[in-house]
PDB file of C-alpha atoms in Angstrom:
ATOM      1  CA  MET A  29     106.742   5.549 161.720  1.00 51.00           C
ATOM      2  CA  ASN A  30     104.080   5.813 164.129  1.00 61.00           C
ATOM      3  CA  HIS A  31     100.600   7.085 162.630  1.00 57.00           C
ATOM      4  CA  LYS A  32     100.829  10.510 164.069  1.00 57.00           C
ATOM      5  CA  LYS A  33     104.260  11.087 162.424  1.00 60.00           C
ATOM      6  CA  LEU A  34     102.903   9.720 159.252  1.00 54.00           C
ATOM      7  CA  HIS A  35     100.190  12.406 159.277  1.00 61.00           C
ATOM      8  CA  PHE A  36     102.706  15.313 159.667  1.00 61.00           C
ATOM      9  CA  VAL A  37     104.721  14.087 157.005  1.00 56.00           C
ATOM     10  CA  LEU A  38     101.590  13.873 154.934  1.00 60.00           C
ATOM     11  CA  LEU A  39     100.498  17.732 155.857  1.00 64.00           C
ATOM     12  CA  LEU A  40     104.178  18.692 155.090  1.00 63.00           C
ATOM     13  CA  PHE A  41     104.131  17.378 151.987  1.00 55.00           C
ATOM     14  CA  LEU A  42     100.979  18.596 151.002  1.00 62.00           C
ATOM     15  CA  LEU A  43     102.010  22.307 151.680  1.00 60.00           C
ATOM     16  CA  ALA A  44     105.255  21.778 149.910  1.00 52.00           C
ATOM     17  CA  ILE A  45     103.402  20.646 146.609  1.00 52.00           C
ATOM     18  CA  SER A  46     100.753  23.262 146.698  1.00 59.00           C
ATOM     19  CA  PRO A  47     101.086  25.362 143.852  1.00 57.00           C
ATOM     20  CA  ILE A  48     102.988  28.372 144.439  1.00 54.00           C
ATOM     21  CA  ARG A  49     102.562  31.108 141.840  1.00 55.00           C
ATOM     22  CA  ALA A  50     105.394  33.196 140.907  1.00 48.00           C
ATOM     23  CA  GLN A  51     105.183  36.869 141.592  1.00 50.00           C
ATOM     24  CA  GLU A  52     107.160  39.697 139.712  1.00 53.00           C
ATOM     25  CA  LYS A  53     109.591  40.268 142.712  1.00 77.00           C
ATOM     26  CA  GLN A  54     110.231  37.887 145.285  1.00 94.00           C
ATOM     27  CA  GLN A  55     112.407  38.497 148.237  1.00 96.00           C
ATOM     28  CA  VAL A  56     115.231  36.938 150.237  1.00 97.00           C
ATOM     29  CA  GLU A  57     115.771  38.585 153.751  1.00 98.00           C
ATOM     30  CA  LEU A  58     119.206  37.951 155.447  1.00 98.00           C
ATOM     31  CA  PHE A  59     119.473  39.187 158.993  1.00 98.00           C
ATOM     32  CA  CYS A  60     121.203  38.832 162.565  1.00 97.00           C
ATOM     33  CA  GLY A  61     120.096  39.240 166.175  1.00 95.00           C
ATOM     34  CA  ALA A  62     121.317  38.396 169.723  1.00 93.00           C
ATOM     35  CA  GLU A  63     119.776  36.499 172.541  1.00 90.00           C
ATOM     36  CA  LEU A  64     120.277  37.122 175.924  1.00 84.00           C
ATOM     37  CA  ASN A  65     119.187  34.480 178.598  1.00 79.00           C
ATOM     38  CA  PHE A  66     119.587  34.680 182.382  1.00 74.00           C
ATOM     39  CA  ALA A  67     118.527  33.092 185.778  1.00 68.00           C
ATOM     40  CA  GLU A  68     118.898  34.498 189.103  1.00 64.00           C
ATOM     41  CA  ILE A  69     120.362  31.480 191.094  1.00 58.00           C
ATOM     42  CA  ASN A  70     121.346  32.484 194.630  1.00 55.00           C
ATOM     43  CA  PHE A  71     123.012  35.324 196.762  1.00 53.00           C
ATOM     44  CA  ALA A  72     126.404  33.568 196.227  1.00 54.00           C
ATOM     45  CA  ARG A  73     125.970  33.424 192.319  1.00 56.00           C
ATOM     46  CA  LEU A  74     123.769  36.078 191.337  1.00 64.00           C
ATOM     47  CA  TYR A  75     123.091  35.134 187.569  1.00 73.00           C
ATOM     48  CA  ASN A  76     123.839  32.440 185.148  1.00 81.00           C
ATOM     49  CA  VAL A  77     124.226  34.035 181.608  1.00 87.00           C
ATOM     50  CA  LEU A  78     123.818  32.548 177.872  1.00 88.00           C
ATOM     51  CA  ILE A  79     124.240  34.901 175.075  1.00 92.00           C
ATOM     52  CA  ASN A  80     123.712  33.649 171.273  1.00 95.00           C
ATOM     53  CA  LEU A  81     123.855  35.333 168.088  1.00 97.00           C
ATOM     54  CA  THR A  82     120.843  34.089 166.198  1.00 97.00           C
ATOM     55  CA  PRO A  83     121.230  34.595 162.186  1.00 98.00           C
ATOM     56  CA  GLY A  84     118.460  33.778 159.754  1.00 98.00           C
ATOM     57  CA  VAL A  85     116.806  33.887 156.702  1.00 98.00           C
ATOM     58  CA  LYS A  86     113.502  34.490 155.198  1.00 98.00           C
ATOM     59  CA  TYR A  87     112.592  33.563 151.450  1.00 97.00           C
ATOM     60  CA  HIS A  88     109.102  35.453 150.602  1.00 96.00           C
ATOM     61  CA  MET A  89     108.271  33.343 147.832  1.00 95.00           C
ATOM     62  CA  GLY A  90     104.927  35.445 146.840  1.00 93.00           C
ATOM     63  CA  HIS A  91     101.151  35.237 147.359  1.00 92.00           C
ATOM     64  CA  ASN A  92     102.000  34.820 151.376  1.00 94.00           C
ATOM     65  CA  TRP A  93     104.390  31.955 151.262  1.00 96.00           C
ATOM     66  CA  MET A  94     107.380  32.166 153.200  1.00 97.00           C
ATOM     67  CA  LEU A  95     110.400  29.880 153.816  1.00 97.00           C
ATOM     68  CA  SER A  96     112.263  30.660 157.250  1.00 98.00           C
ATOM     69  CA  SER A  97     115.250  29.580 158.911  1.00 98.00           C
ATOM     70  CA  GLN A  98     117.426  30.297 161.818  1.00 98.00           C
ATOM     71  CA  VAL A  99     120.470  29.168 163.684  1.00 98.00           C
ATOM     72  CA  VAL A 100     121.595  29.878 167.189  1.00 97.00           C
ATOM     73  CA  ILE A 101     125.550  30.520 167.694  1.00 97.00           C
ATOM     74  CA  PRO A 102     126.439  30.422 171.397  1.00 95.00           C
ATOM     75  CA  ILE A 103     128.859  33.293 172.411  1.00 95.00           C
ATOM     76  CA  VAL A 104     128.916  33.291 175.984  1.00 91.00           C
ATOM     77  CA  ASN A 105     127.782  30.373 178.445  1.00 90.00           C
ATOM     78  CA  ASP A 106     128.268  31.008 181.996  1.00 88.00           C
ATOM     79  CA  GLY A 107     126.500  28.661 184.214  1.00 80.00           C
ATOM     80  CA  TYR A 108     124.433  27.141 181.790  1.00 83.00           C
ATOM     81  CA  ASP A 109     124.244  23.269 180.850  1.00 86.00           C
ATOM     82  CA  ASP A 110     127.211  22.226 178.483  1.00 87.00           C
ATOM     83  CA  ARG A 111     124.629  21.394 175.603  1.00 89.00           C
ATOM     84  CA  TYR A 112     124.180  24.976 175.132  1.00 89.00           C
ATOM     85  CA  ASN A 113     127.632  25.294 173.908  1.00 93.00           C
ATOM     86  CA  MET A 114     126.406  23.853 170.529  1.00 96.00           C
ATOM     87  CA  ILE A 115     125.748  25.462 167.176  1.00 97.00           C
ATOM     88  CA  ARG A 116     122.229  24.507 166.835  1.00 97.00           C
ATOM     89  CA  LEU A 117     119.471  24.732 164.051  1.00 97.00           C
ATOM     90  CA  ASN A 118     116.617  26.770 165.761  1.00 97.00           C
ATOM     91  CA  MET A 119     113.947  26.651 163.155  1.00 97.00           C
ATOM     92  CA  LEU A 120     113.186  25.781 159.610  1.00 98.00           C
ATOM     93  CA  ASN A 121     109.516  25.770 158.196  1.00 97.00           C
ATOM     94  CA  ILE A 122     107.348  26.835 155.425  1.00 97.00           C
ATOM     95  CA  SER A 123     104.380  28.974 155.967  1.00 97.00           C
ATOM     96  CA  LYS A 124     101.141  30.296 154.094  1.00 96.00           C
ATOM     97  CA  GLU A 125      98.743  32.799 154.948  1.00 97.00           C
ATOM     98  CA  VAL A 126      95.355  33.133 154.041  1.00 96.00           C
ATOM     99  CA  HIS A 127      93.164  36.094 154.081  1.00 97.00           C
ATOM    100  CA  PHE A 128      89.576  36.632 153.484  1.00 97.00           C
ATOM    101  CA  THR A 129      89.414  40.128 153.756  1.00 96.00           C
ATOM    102  CA  GLN A 130      85.656  40.690 152.937  1.00 96.00           C
ATOM    103  CA  ALA A 131      84.708  37.955 155.787  1.00 97.00           C
ATOM    104  CA  ARG A 132      87.749  39.476 158.271  1.00 97.00           C
ATOM    105  CA  GLN A 133      89.176  35.836 158.399  1.00 98.00           C
ATOM    106  CA  TYR A 134      92.751  35.720 158.522  1.00 98.00           C
ATOM    107  CA  LEU A 135      94.584  32.165 158.851  1.00 98.00           C
ATOM    108  CA  LYS A 136      98.204  30.872 158.685  1.00 98.00           C
ATOM    109  CA  PHE A 137      99.471  27.440 158.378  1.00 97.00           C
ATOM    110  CA  THR A 138     102.907  26.385 159.174  1.00 97.00           C
ATOM    111  CA  ALA A 139     104.781  23.193 158.957  1.00 97.00           C
ATOM    112  CA  GLY A 140     108.363  22.004 159.925  1.00 97.00           C
ATOM    113  CA  LEU A 141     110.870  22.705 162.784  1.00 97.00           C
ATOM    114  CA  PHE A 142     109.767  25.339 165.104  1.00 98.00           C
ATOM    115  CA  GLY A 143     111.621  27.133 168.376  1.00 96.00           C
ATOM    116  CA  MET A 144     111.587  25.479 171.632  1.00 95.00           C
ATOM    117  CA  GLU A 145     112.423  22.220 169.861  1.00 95.00           C
ATOM    118  CA  ARG A 146     109.257  21.509 168.616  1.00 96.00           C
ATOM    119  CA  TYR A 147     108.266  20.206 165.233  1.00 96.00           C
ATOM    120  CA  GLY A 148     105.009  19.631 163.698  1.00 96.00           C
ATOM    121  CA  LEU A 149     102.014  21.367 162.262  1.00 97.00           C
ATOM    122  CA  ASP A 150     100.651  24.833 163.354  1.00 98.00           C
ATOM    123  CA  VAL A 151      97.542  26.757 162.638  1.00 98.00           C
ATOM    124  CA  ARG A 152      96.553  30.124 163.647  1.00 98.00           C
ATOM    125  CA  TRP A 153      93.290  32.112 163.327  1.00 98.00           C
ATOM    126  CA  MET A 154      92.472  35.575 163.929  1.00 98.00           C
ATOM    127  CA  PHE A 155      88.821  37.391 163.478  1.00 98.00           C
ATOM    128  CA  PRO A 156      88.780  41.361 163.705  1.00 98.00           C
ATOM    129  CA  ILE A 157      85.209  41.940 164.973  1.00 98.00           C
ATOM    130  CA  ASN A 158      85.649  45.533 165.072  1.00 98.00           C
ATOM    131  CA  SER A 159      88.335  48.389 165.481  1.00 97.00           C
ATOM    132  CA  TRP A 160      88.663  47.373 169.207  1.00 98.00           C
ATOM    133  CA  LEU A 161      87.903  43.698 169.520  1.00 98.00           C
ATOM    134  CA  MET A 162      89.682  40.633 167.651  1.00 98.00           C
ATOM    135  CA  VAL A 163      89.527  36.780 168.736  1.00 98.00           C
ATOM    136  CA  ASN A 164      91.922  34.459 168.027  1.00 98.00           C
ATOM    137  CA  SER A 165      92.827  30.993 168.262  1.00 98.00           C
ATOM    138  CA  ARG A 166      95.912  28.473 167.713  1.00 98.00           C
ATOM    139  CA  VAL A 167      95.986  24.887 167.433  1.00 98.00           C
ATOM    140  CA  GLY A 168      99.500  22.759 167.202  1.00 97.00           C
ATOM    141  CA  VAL A 169     100.523  19.502 166.843  1.00 96.00           C
ATOM    142  CA  THR A 170     104.101  18.783 167.586  1.00 96.00           C
ATOM    143  CA  GLY A 171     106.849  16.474 168.611  1.00 95.00           C
ATOM    144  CA  GLY A 172     110.334  17.059 169.887  1.00 95.00           C
ATOM    145  CA  TRP A 173     113.426  17.421 168.180  1.00 95.00           C
ATOM    146  CA  VAL A 174     116.835  18.390 168.677  1.00 95.00           C
ATOM    147  CA  LEU A 175     119.763  19.379 166.022  1.00 96.00           C
ATOM    148  CA  GLY A 176     123.311  20.547 167.468  1.00 96.00           C
ATOM    149  CA  PHE A 177     126.901  20.266 167.305  1.00 95.00           C
ATOM    150  CA  ASP A 178     130.308  21.675 168.260  1.00 92.00           C
ATOM    151  CA  PHE A 179     133.866  21.672 166.965  1.00 91.00           C
ATOM    152  CA  ASP A 180     134.831  19.230 169.656  1.00 89.00           C
ATOM    153  CA  GLY A 181     133.076  16.390 168.073  1.00 90.00           C
ATOM    154  CA  ASN A 182     129.800  16.498 170.111  1.00 90.00           C
ATOM    155  CA  TYR A 183     126.336  16.604 168.656  1.00 93.00           C
ATOM    156  CA  GLU A 184     122.609  15.965 169.269  1.00 94.00           C
ATOM    157  CA  ARG A 185     120.223  14.681 166.788  1.00 93.00           C
ATOM    158  CA  LYS A 186     117.056  13.294 167.695  1.00 91.00           C
ATOM    159  CA  PHE A 187     113.466  13.467 166.816  1.00 91.00           C
ATOM    160  CA  ASN A 188     110.945  12.167 169.278  1.00 85.00           C
ATOM    161  CA  ASP A 189     108.353   9.941 168.065  1.00 77.00           C
ATOM    162  CA  ASP A 190     106.750   9.340 171.595  1.00 81.00           C
ATOM    163  CA  ASP A 191     106.700  13.273 172.698  1.00 81.00           C
ATOM    164  CA  TRP A 192     103.776  14.349 170.623  1.00 91.00           C
ATOM    165  CA  SER A 193     101.293  16.801 172.144  1.00 94.00           C
ATOM    166  CA  VAL A 194      98.333  19.100 171.373  1.00 97.00           C
ATOM    167  CA  MET A 195      98.304  22.794 172.189  1.00 98.00           C
ATOM    168  CA  ALA A 196      94.941  24.350 171.669  1.00 98.00           C
ATOM    169  CA  ILE A 197      94.854  28.138 172.842  1.00 98.00           C
ATOM    170  CA  GLY A 198      92.502  30.882 172.148  1.00 98.00           C
ATOM    171  CA  GLY A 199      91.757  34.469 173.547  1.00 98.00           C
ATOM    172  CA  ALA A 200      90.814  37.992 172.788  1.00 98.00           C
ATOM    173  CA  ASN A 201      92.650  41.412 171.838  1.00 98.00           C
ATOM    174  CA  PHE A 202      91.003  44.805 173.188  1.00 98.00           C
ATOM    175  CA  TRP A 203      92.557  47.664 171.381  1.00 98.00           C
ATOM    176  CA  LEU A 204      92.165  51.151 173.033  1.00 98.00           C
ATOM    177  CA  ALA A 205      93.385  53.685 170.308  1.00 96.00           C
ATOM    178  CA  PRO A 206      93.383  56.822 172.151  1.00 96.00           C
ATOM    179  CA  TRP A 207      95.952  55.569 174.388  1.00 97.00           C
ATOM    180  CA  VAL A 208      97.486  53.115 171.858  1.00 97.00           C
ATOM    181  CA  THR A 209      96.981  50.487 174.649  1.00 98.00           C
ATOM    182  CA  GLU A 210      96.181  46.793 174.096  1.00 98.00           C
ATOM    183  CA  PHE A 211      94.678  44.244 176.636  1.00 98.00           C
ATOM    184  CA  ARG A 212      95.074  40.485 175.523  1.00 98.00           C
ATOM    185  CA  LEU A 213      93.480  37.493 177.280  1.00 98.00           C
ATOM    186  CA  LEU A 214      94.227  33.830 176.595  1.00 98.00           C
ATOM    187  CA  GLY A 215      93.948  30.319 177.694  1.00 98.00           C
ATOM    188  CA  GLY A 216      93.857  26.513 176.955  1.00 98.00           C
ATOM    189  CA  ARG A 217      96.380  23.725 176.718  1.00 98.00           C
ATOM    190  CA  PHE A 218      99.797  24.868 176.055  1.00 97.00           C
ATOM    191  CA  MET A 219     103.007  23.099 174.615  1.00 96.00           C
ATOM    192  CA  ASN A 220     103.805  21.337 177.624  1.00 94.00           C
ATOM    193  CA  LYS A 221     100.330  19.708 178.146  1.00 94.00           C
ATOM    194  CA  ASP A 222      99.524  22.128 180.860  1.00 95.00           C
ATOM    195  CA  TYR A 223      96.437  24.047 181.226  1.00 96.00           C
ATOM    196  CA  GLY A 224      96.657  28.008 182.205  1.00 97.00           C
ATOM    197  CA  VAL A 225      95.400  31.411 181.412  1.00 97.00           C
ATOM    198  CA  GLU A 226      97.672  34.562 180.880  1.00 97.00           C
ATOM    199  CA  GLY A 227      96.323  38.254 180.787  1.00 98.00           C
ATOM    200  CA  GLU A 228      98.494  41.211 179.830  1.00 98.00           C
ATOM    201  CA  VAL A 229      98.085  45.083 179.160  1.00 98.00           C
ATOM    202  CA  LEU A 230     100.473  46.480 176.490  1.00 98.00           C
ATOM    203  CA  ARG A 231     101.458  50.060 175.961  1.00 98.00           C
ATOM    204  CA  HIS A 232     102.685  50.720 172.398  1.00 98.00           C
ATOM    205  CA  PHE A 233     105.153  53.533 171.580  1.00 97.00           C
ATOM    206  CA  LYS A 234     106.523  54.551 168.378  1.00 94.00           C
ATOM    207  CA  HIS A 235     109.238  51.798 168.067  1.00 96.00           C
ATOM    208  CA  VAL A 236     108.875  50.053 171.495  1.00 97.00           C
ATOM    209  CA  THR A 237     105.971  48.119 173.391  1.00 98.00           C
ATOM    210  CA  VAL A 238     106.095  47.593 177.023  1.00 98.00           C
ATOM    211  CA  SER A 239     103.939  45.272 178.750  1.00 97.00           C
ATOM    212  CA  LEU A 240     102.576  43.699 182.127  1.00 97.00           C
ATOM    213  CA  PHE A 241     101.508  40.287 182.375  1.00 96.00           C
ATOM    214  CA  GLY A 242     100.089  37.649 184.620  1.00 96.00           C
ATOM    215  CA  GLN A 243      99.566  34.046 184.556  1.00 95.00           C
ATOM    216  CA  TYR A 244      97.495  31.393 186.552  1.00 95.00           C
ATOM    217  CA  HIS A 245      98.363  27.845 185.917  1.00 93.00           C
ATOM    218  CA  GLU A 246      98.865  24.231 187.076  1.00 91.00           C
ATOM    219  CA  ASN A 247     101.225  24.018 190.198  1.00 87.00           C
ATOM    220  CA  ALA A 248     104.804  23.751 189.330  1.00 82.00           C
ATOM    221  CA  LEU A 249     108.243  24.319 190.696  1.00 78.00           C
ATOM    222  CA  ASN A 250     109.985  27.572 190.007  1.00 72.00           C
ATOM    223  CA  ILE A 251     113.751  28.044 189.165  1.00 66.00           C
ATOM    224  CA  VAL A 252     114.729  27.702 192.865  1.00 66.00           C
ATOM    225  CA  GLY A 253     112.291  24.699 193.588  1.00 72.00           C
ATOM    226  CA  LYS A 254     109.460  26.434 195.145  1.00 79.00           C
ATOM    227  CA  PRO A 255     105.896  25.216 194.184  1.00 84.00           C
ATOM    228  CA  HIS A 256     103.739  27.991 192.521  1.00 82.00           C
ATOM    229  CA  ARG A 257     100.703  28.581 190.479  1.00 91.00           C
ATOM    230  CA  PHE A 258     100.857  32.197 189.802  1.00 92.00           C
ATOM    231  CA  SER A 259     103.617  33.778 187.659  1.00 91.00           C
ATOM    232  CA  GLY A 260     103.931  37.331 186.225  1.00 92.00           C
ATOM    233  CA  GLY A 261     106.578  40.054 185.009  1.00 92.00           C
ATOM    234  CA  PHE A 262     106.999  42.649 182.192  1.00 94.00           C
ATOM    235  CA  ARG A 263     108.352  42.306 178.594  1.00 95.00           C
ATOM    236  CA  VAL A 264     109.847  44.964 176.403  1.00 95.00           C
ATOM    237  CA  VAL A 265     109.932  44.561 172.448  1.00 96.00           C
ATOM    238  CA  ILE A 266     112.078  47.189 170.760  1.00 96.00           C
ATOM    239  CA  MET A 267     111.818  47.505 166.943  1.00 96.00           C
ATOM    240  CA  LEU A 268     115.412  47.951 165.153  1.00 96.00           C
ATOM    241  CA  PRO A 269     115.998  50.164 162.389  1.00 94.00           C
ATOM    242  CA  PRO A 270     115.339  50.161 159.307  1.00 93.00           C
ATOM    243  CA  TYR A 271     111.721  50.511 160.113  1.00 92.00           C
ATOM    244  CA  LYS A 272     110.346  50.609 156.379  1.00 90.00           C
ATOM    245  CA  LYS A 273     110.372  47.120 154.273  1.00 89.00           C
ATOM    246  CA  SER A 274     112.824  47.217 151.777  1.00 91.00           C
ATOM    247  CA  ASP A 275     111.678  46.591 148.040  1.00 91.00           C
ATOM    248  CA  LYS A 276     115.431  45.119 147.148  1.00 94.00           C
ATOM    249  CA  THR A 277     115.416  41.541 145.868  1.00 95.00           C
ATOM    250  CA  VAL A 278     118.189  40.486 148.706  1.00 97.00           C
ATOM    251  CA  VAL A 279     118.114  42.459 152.060  1.00 97.00           C
ATOM    252  CA  PHE A 280     120.943  42.085 154.656  1.00 97.00           C
ATOM    253  CA  ARG A 281     119.602  43.829 157.895  1.00 97.00           C
ATOM    254  CA  PRO A 282     119.656  43.267 161.677  1.00 97.00           C
ATOM    255  CA  ALA A 283     116.813  41.260 163.466  1.00 97.00           C
ATOM    256  CA  SER A 284     113.474  43.373 163.434  1.00 96.00           C
ATOM    257  CA  ASN A 285     113.622  43.398 167.240  1.00 96.00           C
ATOM    258  CA  PHE A 286     115.123  42.906 170.400  1.00 94.00           C
ATOM    259  CA  ARG A 287     112.868  41.276 173.211  1.00 92.00           C
ATOM    260  CA  PHE A 288     113.345  41.286 176.856  1.00 89.00           C
ATOM    261  CA  THR A 289     111.100  39.129 179.527  1.00 87.00           C
ATOM    262  CA  ASN A 290     111.362  39.188 183.014  1.00 85.00           C
ATOM    263  CA  ASN A 291     109.528  36.747 185.038  1.00 82.00           C
ATOM    264  CA  ALA A 292     109.106  36.854 188.683  1.00 79.00           C
ATOM    265  CA  GLN A 293     108.017  33.044 189.049  1.00 76.00           C
ATOM    266  CA  ALA A 294     109.947  31.495 186.228  1.00 70.00           C
ATOM    267  CA  ASP A 295     109.856  27.901 185.396  1.00 78.00           C
ATOM    268  CA  GLU A 296     110.724  25.842 182.474  1.00 79.00           C
ATOM    269  CA  PHE A 297     107.307  24.116 182.036  1.00 86.00           C
ATOM    270  CA  SER A 298     104.207  26.399 182.574  1.00 92.00           C
ATOM    271  CA  VAL A 299     102.438  28.360 179.888  1.00 94.00           C
ATOM    272  CA  LYS A 300     104.923  27.924 177.201  1.00 94.00           C
ATOM    273  CA  ARG A 301     104.250  28.613 173.760  1.00 96.00           C
ATOM    274  CA  TYR A 302     106.794  27.517 170.557  1.00 97.00           C
ATOM    275  CA  MET A 303     107.568  30.171 167.769  1.00 97.00           C
ATOM    276  CA  THR A 304     107.212  29.700 164.204  1.00 98.00           C
ATOM    277  CA  ASP A 305     108.740  32.947 162.987  1.00 98.00           C
ATOM    278  CA  PRO A 306     112.394  33.496 163.686  1.00 97.00           C
ATOM    279  CA  GLU A 307     111.628  37.089 164.421  1.00 97.00           C
ATOM    280  CA  GLU A 308     107.997  36.381 166.401  1.00 97.00           C
ATOM    281  CA  ASN A 309     107.402  38.941 169.044  1.00 96.00           C
ATOM    282  CA  GLU A 310     104.420  40.310 171.293  1.00 96.00           C
ATOM    283  CA  ARG A 311     104.114  43.718 169.290  1.00 96.00           C
ATOM    284  CA  THR A 312     103.847  42.336 165.823  1.00 95.00           C
ATOM    285  CA  GLN A 313     100.850  40.294 165.023  1.00 94.00           C
ATOM    286  CA  PRO A 314     101.612  36.850 163.873  1.00 96.00           C
ATOM    287  CA  ILE A 315      99.344  37.008 160.649  1.00 97.00           C
ATOM    288  CA  HIS A 316      99.421  40.310 158.800  1.00 96.00           C
ATOM    289  CA  VAL A 317      95.927  41.679 160.082  1.00 97.00           C
ATOM    290  CA  PRO A 318      95.036  45.463 159.820  1.00 95.00           C
ATOM    291  CA  TRP A 319      94.070  45.639 163.455  1.00 97.00           C
ATOM    292  CA  GLY A 320      95.962  47.197 166.222  1.00 96.00           C
ATOM    293  CA  THR A 321      99.602  47.378 165.749  1.00 95.00           C
ATOM    294  CA  GLY A 322      99.009  45.681 162.281  1.00 92.00           C
ATOM    295  CA  ASN A 323      98.081  48.966 161.147  1.00 91.00           C
ATOM    296  CA  PHE A 324     101.577  50.301 161.944  1.00 89.00           C
ATOM    297  CA  ASN A 325     103.897  50.839 158.729  1.00 81.00           C
ATOM    298  CA  GLU A 326     106.914  48.347 160.177  1.00 82.00           C
ATOM    299  CA  ARG A 327     108.021  45.491 158.406  1.00 76.00           C
TER     300      ARG A 327
END
């Protein structure tokens, strides 16, 4: 075991043995969503299509501790690699939020298996300076992992000790309350060791968020093999009912949201960020912060 992997194991161990005080009512949420992936190929074959079911579980242990997991089950694979026919573990991690409300400092520590086939430690920080400005940053130390199988005896199982990377990004969010509109700017070193910046404008409706984004990054090849430095497109996040958080001990529900992203210059490398929450999305802040959409009464 190399020293980086040892550091990760020690950090995960410290998170696991940290005291978790019991609360009067803990909660387990069982949910399921769907994931649609498609890529435009050429005029003869317009799209490759991949549709997955994404069941998951969140165990709220109290005092802002949470254990979460998600599995990806393929339903339709038309044109994507055969490895995506496997049932695969997408996420399994433990997280802890720390709120210093008086100082307006909010942090989240997550350790374990993340989305985008990365594992390691992720730390986020948010500082709402006032009602219209919030700064934030994120640092992650991750390696690669894969766990998947199918019913024909095929499987993938590996943890890459030689694939460690550091993601370090930061930025600012601007909230325009009269128009329920938000501007975001972030940049730095992303998941695949590449550098870039992204700007995004988001219009929030009652249960829907629509955004336009643009990216400038290192030179990369788009999906049809052409070099590019600029990317852009739009995102739509639709929150799904029930919108209020249940107070039941065990909750069965659909996934909290459905996301749609269109990137006019898509590639599999540039400005990528892994997710640490199976329901992470652009509308909901990754930490419970009373700022912007964090004031919306949605789960």
